[in-house]
């Protein structure tokens, strides 16, 4: 009933989903996705939430190469860079090429890879600084 009276539209749900991705909140992403009107949108939103929940192991290769997918991928890669810079460095080229990340987005990820490598005293610190 609330939805019928002008509750959250699909546009607002996508905005919340994107903000939740930026904040690393996959549970909020899944909640926002449940109310999307189209099953295909729900499935894509669920895939986005899965990537944010586990960016080291979840694929992003089959996503549409659009601004939203790039934003979600960037959020997940930045999160992964903090936890596992080596894994992020390995995943970046495939995801970046598949989704068309621009040089600035790639640079953001590389910066976080270098930062967290040095901050964590990892062996690759000299190479990535």
Coordinates of N, CA and C in Angstrom, one line a residue:
X1 N 0.8 -1.2 0.0 CA 0.0 0.0 0.0 C 0.9 1.3 0.0
X2 N 1.9 1.2 0.8 CA 2.8 2.4 0.9 C 3.4 2.7 -0.4
X3 N 3.9 1.6 -1.1 CA 4.5 1.8 -2.4 C 3.5 2.4 -3.4
X4 N 2.3 1.9 -3.4 CA 1.3 2.4 -4.3 C 1.0 3.9 -4.0
X5 N 1.2 4.4 -2.8 CA 0.9 5.8 -2.5 C 2.1 6.7 -2.8
X6 N 3.1 6.2 -3.5 CA 4.2 7.0 -3.9 C 5.4 6.7 -3.0
X7 N 5.6 5.5 -2.4 CA 6.7 5.2 -1.6 C 8.0 5.3 -2.4
X8 N 8.9 4.4 -2.1 CA 10.2 4.4 -2.9 C 10.0 4.0 -4.3
X9 N 10.3 4.9 -5.2 CA 10.3 4.5 -6.6 C 11.5 3.7 -7.0
X10 N 11.6 3.1 -8.1 CA 12.8 2.4 -8.6 C 14.0 3.4 -8.6
X11 N 13.8 4.6 -9.0 CA 14.9 5.6 -9.0 C 15.4 5.8 -7.6
X12 N 14.6 6.0 -6.7 CA 15.0 6.2 -5.3 C 15.7 4.9 -4.7
X13 N 15.2 3.7 -5.1 CA 15.8 2.5 -4.7 C 17.2 2.4 -5.2
X14 N 17.4 2.7 -6.5 CA 18.7 2.6 -7.1 C 19.7 3.6 -6.4
X15 N 19.2 4.8 -6.1 CA 20.0 5.8 -5.4 C 20.4 5.3 -4.0
X16 N 19.5 4.7 -3.3 CA 19.8 4.1 -2.0 C 20.8 2.9 -2.1
X17 N 20.6 2.1 -3.2 CA 21.5 1.0 -3.4 C 22.9 1.5 -3.7
X18 N 23.0 2.5 -4.5 CA 24.4 3.0 -4.8 C 25.0 3.7 -3.6
X19 N 24.3 4.4 -2.8 CA 24.8 5.0 -1.6 C 25.3 3.9 -0.6
X20 N 24.5 2.8 -0.5 CA 24.8 1.7 0.4 C 26.1 1.0 -0.1
X21 N 26.3 0.9 -1.5 CA 27.5 0.3 -2.0 C 28.7 1.2 -1.6
X22 N 28.6 2.5 -1.8 CA 29.7 3.4 -1.4 C 30.0 3.2 0.1
X23 N 29.0 2.9 0.9 CA 29.3 2.8 2.3 C 29.6 1.3 2.7
X24 N 29.7 0.4 1.7 CA 30.0 -1.0 2.0 C 29.0 -1.7 2.8
X25 N 27.7 -1.4 2.5 CA 26.6 -2.0 3.2 C 25.7 -2.9 2.3
X26 N 26.2 -4.2 2.1 CA 25.4 -5.1 1.2 C 24.0 -5.4 1.7
X27 N 23.8 -5.5 3.0 CA 22.5 -5.8 3.5 C 21.5 -4.7 3.1
X28 N 21.9 -3.5 3.2 CA 21.0 -2.4 2.8 C 20.7 -2.4 1.3
X29 N 21.8 -2.8 0.5 CA 21.6 -3.0 -0.9 C 20.6 -4.0 -1.2
X30 N 20.7 -5.2 -0.5 CA 19.7 -6.3 -0.8 C 18.3 -5.8 -0.4
X31 N 18.1 -5.1 0.7 CA 16.8 -4.6 1.1 C 16.2 -3.7 0.0
X32 N 17.0 -2.8 -0.5 CA 16.6 -1.8 -1.5 C 16.2 -2.6 -2.8
X33 N 17.0 -3.6 -3.1 CA 16.8 -4.4 -4.3 C 15.5 -5.1 -4.3
X34 N 15.0 -5.6 -3.2 CA 13.8 -6.4 -3.1 C 12.6 -5.7 -3.7
X35 N 12.5 -4.4 -3.6 CA 11.4 -3.6 -4.0 C 11.4 -3.1 -5.5
X36 N 12.5 -3.4 -6.2 CA 12.6 -3.0 -7.6 C 11.5 -3.7 -8.4
X37 N 11.0 -3.0 -9.4 CA 9.9 -3.5 -10.1 C 10.2 -4.6 -11.1
X38 N 11.3 -4.6 -11.7 CA 11.6 -5.7 -12.7 C 12.5 -6.7 -12.1
X39 N 12.2 -8.0 -12.5 CA 13.1 -9.1 -12.0 C 14.5 -9.0 -12.4
X40 N 14.7 -8.5 -13.6 CA 16.1 -8.3 -14.1 C 16.9 -7.3 -13.3
X41 N 16.2 -6.2 -12.9 CA 16.8 -5.2 -12.0 C 17.1 -5.8 -10.6
X42 N 16.2 -6.6 -10.1 CA 16.4 -7.2 -8.8 C 17.6 -8.1 -8.9
X43 N 17.8 -8.9 -10.0 CA 18.9 -9.8 -10.1 C 20.2 -9.0 -10.2
X44 N 20.2 -8.0 -11.0 CA 21.4 -7.2 -11.1 C 21.8 -6.5 -9.8
X45 N 20.8 -6.0 -9.1 CA 21.1 -5.4 -7.8 C 21.6 -6.4 -6.8
X46 N 21.1 -7.6 -6.8 CA 21.6 -8.7 -6.0 C 23.0 -9.0 -6.3
X47 N 23.4 -9.0 -7.6 CA 24.8 -9.3 -8.0 C 25.7 -8.1 -7.5
X48 N 25.2 -6.9 -7.6 CA 26.0 -5.8 -7.0 C 26.2 -6.0 -5.5
X49 N 25.2 -6.4 -4.8 CA 25.3 -6.5 -3.3 C 26.3 -7.7 -3.0
X50 N 26.2 -8.7 -3.8 CA 27.1 -9.9 -3.6 C 28.6 -9.4 -3.8
X51 N 28.8 -8.6 -4.8 CA 30.2 -8.1 -5.1 C 30.6 -7.2 -3.9
X52 N 29.8 -6.3 -3.4 CA 30.2 -5.5 -2.3 C 30.5 -6.4 -1.0
X53 N 29.7 -7.4 -0.9 CA 29.9 -8.3 0.3 C 31.2 -9.1 0.2
X54 N 31.5 -9.5 -1.1 CA 32.7 -10.3 -1.2 C 33.4 -10.0 -2.6
X55 N 34.1 -8.8 -2.6 CA 34.7 -8.4 -3.9 C 35.9 -9.2 -4.3
X56 N 36.4 -10.0 -3.4 CA 37.6 -10.9 -3.8 C 37.1 -12.1 -4.7
X57 N 35.9 -12.5 -4.5 CA 35.5 -13.8 -5.1 C 34.3 -13.6 -6.1
X58 N 33.6 -12.5 -6.0 CA 32.4 -12.4 -6.8 C 32.7 -11.7 -8.2
X59 N 32.1 -12.3 -9.2 CA 32.4 -11.8 -10.6 C 31.6 -10.5 -10.9
X60 N 32.2 -9.6 -11.6 CA 31.6 -8.4 -12.2 C 31.6 -8.4 -13.7
X61 N 32.1 -9.5 -14.3 CA 32.4 -9.5 -15.7 C 31.1 -9.4 -16.6
X62 N 30.0 -9.9 -16.1 CA 28.8 -9.9 -16.9 C 27.8 -8.7 -16.6
X63 N 28.3 -7.8 -15.9 CA 27.5 -6.6 -15.6 C 27.4 -5.7 -16.9
X64 N 26.4 -4.9 -17.0 CA 26.4 -3.9 -18.1 C 27.5 -2.9 -17.9
X65 N 28.2 -2.5 -19.0 CA 29.3 -1.5 -18.9 C 28.7 -0.1 -18.8
X66 N 28.1 0.2 -17.7 CA 27.4 1.5 -17.6 C 28.0 2.2 -16.3
X67 N 27.6 3.4 -16.1 CA 28.1 4.2 -15.0 C 27.7 3.6 -13.6
X68 N 26.6 3.0 -13.5 CA 26.2 2.4 -12.2 C 27.1 1.2 -11.9
X69 N 27.3 0.3 -12.9 CA 28.2 -0.8 -12.7 C 29.6 -0.4 -12.4
X70 N 30.1 0.7 -13.0 CA 31.4 1.2 -12.7 C 31.5 1.7 -11.3
X71 N 30.5 2.4 -10.9 CA 30.4 2.9 -9.5 C 30.5 1.8 -8.5
X72 N 29.7 0.8 -8.7 CA 29.6 -0.4 -7.8 C 31.0 -1.1 -7.8
X73 N 31.5 -1.3 -9.0 CA 32.8 -2.0 -9.0 C 33.9 -1.2 -8.3
X74 N 33.9 0.1 -8.5 CA 34.9 1.0 -7.9 C 34.7 0.9 -6.4
X75 N 33.5 0.9 -5.9 CA 33.3 0.8 -4.4 C 33.8 -0.5 -3.9
X76 N 33.6 -1.6 -4.6 CA 34.0 -2.9 -4.1 C 35.5 -3.0 -4.2
X77 N 36.1 -2.5 -5.3 CA 37.6 -2.6 -5.4 C 38.3 -1.8 -4.4
X78 N 37.8 -0.6 -4.1 CA 38.4 0.2 -3.0 C 38.3 -0.5 -1.7
X79 N 37.2 -1.1 -1.4 CA 37.0 -1.9 -0.2 C 38.0 -3.0 -0.1
X80 N 38.1 -3.7 -1.2 CA 39.1 -4.9 -1.3 C 40.5 -4.4 -1.2
X81 N 40.8 -3.3 -1.7 CA 42.2 -2.8 -1.6 C 42.7 -2.7 -0.2
X82 N 41.8 -2.3 0.7 CA 42.1 -2.1 2.1 C 42.4 -3.5 2.7
X83 N 41.6 -4.5 2.3 CA 41.7 -5.8 3.0 C 42.8 -6.7 2.3
X84 N 42.9 -6.5 1.0 CA 43.8 -7.4 0.3 C 44.4 -6.7 -1.0
X85 N 45.4 -5.9 -0.8 CA 45.9 -5.2 -2.0 C 46.4 -6.1 -3.1
X86 N 47.0 -7.2 -2.8 CA 47.5 -8.1 -3.9 C 46.3 -8.7 -4.7
X87 N 45.2 -9.1 -4.0 CA 44.0 -9.6 -4.8 C 43.4 -8.5 -5.6
X88 N 43.4 -7.3 -5.1 CA 42.8 -6.1 -5.8 C 43.6 -5.9 -7.1
X89 N 45.0 -5.9 -6.9 CA 45.8 -5.7 -8.1 C 45.6 -6.7 -9.2
X90 N 45.4 -8.0 -8.7 CA 45.1 -9.1 -9.7 C 43.7 -8.9 -10.4
X91 N 42.7 -8.4 -9.6 CA 41.4 -8.3 -10.2 C 41.2 -7.1 -11.0
X92 N 41.9 -6.0 -10.7 CA 41.6 -4.7 -11.4 C 41.6 -4.8 -12.9
X93 N 42.6 -5.3 -13.6 CA 42.6 -5.3 -15.0 C 41.4 -5.9 -15.7
X94 N 41.0 -7.1 -15.2 CA 39.8 -7.7 -15.8 C 38.5 -7.0 -15.6
X95 N 38.3 -6.5 -14.4 CA 37.1 -5.7 -14.1 C 37.1 -4.4 -14.8
X96 N 38.3 -3.7 -14.8 CA 38.4 -2.4 -15.4 C 38.1 -2.5 -16.9
X97 N 38.7 -3.5 -17.6 CA 38.5 -3.7 -19.0 C 37.0 -4.1 -19.3
X98 N 36.5 -5.0 -18.5 CA 35.1 -5.4 -18.8 C 34.1 -4.3 -18.7
X99 N 34.3 -3.4 -17.7 CA 33.3 -2.4 -17.4 C 33.7 -1.0 -18.0
X100 N 34.9 -0.9 -18.5 CA 35.4 0.4 -19.0 C 35.7 1.4 -18.0
X101 N 36.3 1.0 -16.9 CA 36.8 2.0 -15.9 C 37.7 3.0 -16.6
X102 N 37.5 4.3 -16.3 CA 38.3 5.3 -16.9 C 39.6 5.4 -16.1
X103 N 40.6 6.1 -16.7 CA 41.9 6.2 -16.0 C 41.9 6.8 -14.6
X104 N 41.0 7.7 -14.3 CA 40.8 8.3 -13.0 C 40.3 7.2 -12.0
X105 N 39.4 6.4 -12.4 CA 38.9 5.3 -11.6 C 39.9 4.3 -11.3
X106 N 40.7 3.9 -12.4 CA 41.8 3.0 -12.2 C 42.8 3.5 -11.2
X107 N 43.1 4.8 -11.4 CA 44.0 5.5 -10.5 C 43.6 5.5 -9.0
X108 N 42.3 5.7 -8.8 CA 41.8 5.6 -7.4 C 42.1 4.3 -6.8
X109 N 41.9 3.2 -7.6 CA 42.1 1.9 -7.1 C 43.6 1.6 -6.9
X110 N 44.4 2.0 -7.8 CA 45.8 1.8 -7.7 C 46.4 2.6 -6.5
X111 N 45.9 3.8 -6.3 CA 46.3 4.6 -5.1 C 46.0 3.8 -3.8
X112 N 44.8 3.3 -3.7 CA 44.4 2.5 -2.5 C 45.3 1.2 -2.4
X113 N 45.6 0.6 -3.5 CA 46.4 -0.6 -3.4 C 47.8 -0.2 -2.8
X114 N 48.4 0.8 -3.4 CA 49.7 1.3 -2.9 C 49.6 1.7 -1.4
X115 N 48.6 2.5 -1.1 CA 48.5 3.0 0.3 C 48.4 1.8 1.3
X116 N 47.5 0.8 1.0 CA 47.3 -0.3 2.0 C 48.4 -1.3 1.9
X117 N 49.2 -1.3 0.8 CA 50.3 -2.2 0.8 C 51.4 -1.6 1.8
X118 N 51.6 -0.3 1.7 CA 52.6 0.3 2.5 C 52.1 0.3 4.0
X119 N 50.9 0.7 4.2 CA 50.4 0.7 5.6 C 50.4 -0.6 6.3
X120 N 50.3 -1.7 5.5 CA 50.3 -3.0 6.0 C 51.7 -3.7 6.1
X121 N 52.7 -2.9 5.6 CA 54.1 -3.4 5.6 C 54.2 -4.7 4.7
X122 N 53.4 -4.7 3.6 CA 53.5 -5.9 2.8 C 54.8 -5.9 1.9
X123 N 55.2 -7.1 1.5 CA 56.5 -7.2 0.7 C 56.5 -6.3 -0.6
X124 N 55.4 -6.1 -1.2 CA 55.4 -5.4 -2.4 C 55.4 -3.9 -2.2
X125 N 55.6 -3.4 -1.0 CA 55.5 -2.0 -0.8 C 56.5 -1.1 -1.6
X126 N 57.7 -1.6 -1.8 CA 58.7 -0.9 -2.5 C 58.3 -0.7 -4.0
X127 N 57.7 -1.7 -4.6 CA 57.3 -1.7 -6.0 C 56.1 -0.8 -6.2
X128 N 55.2 -0.7 -5.2 CA 53.9 0.0 -5.4 C 54.0 1.4 -4.9
X129 N 55.0 1.9 -4.3 CA 55.0 3.3 -3.7 C 55.1 4.3 -4.8

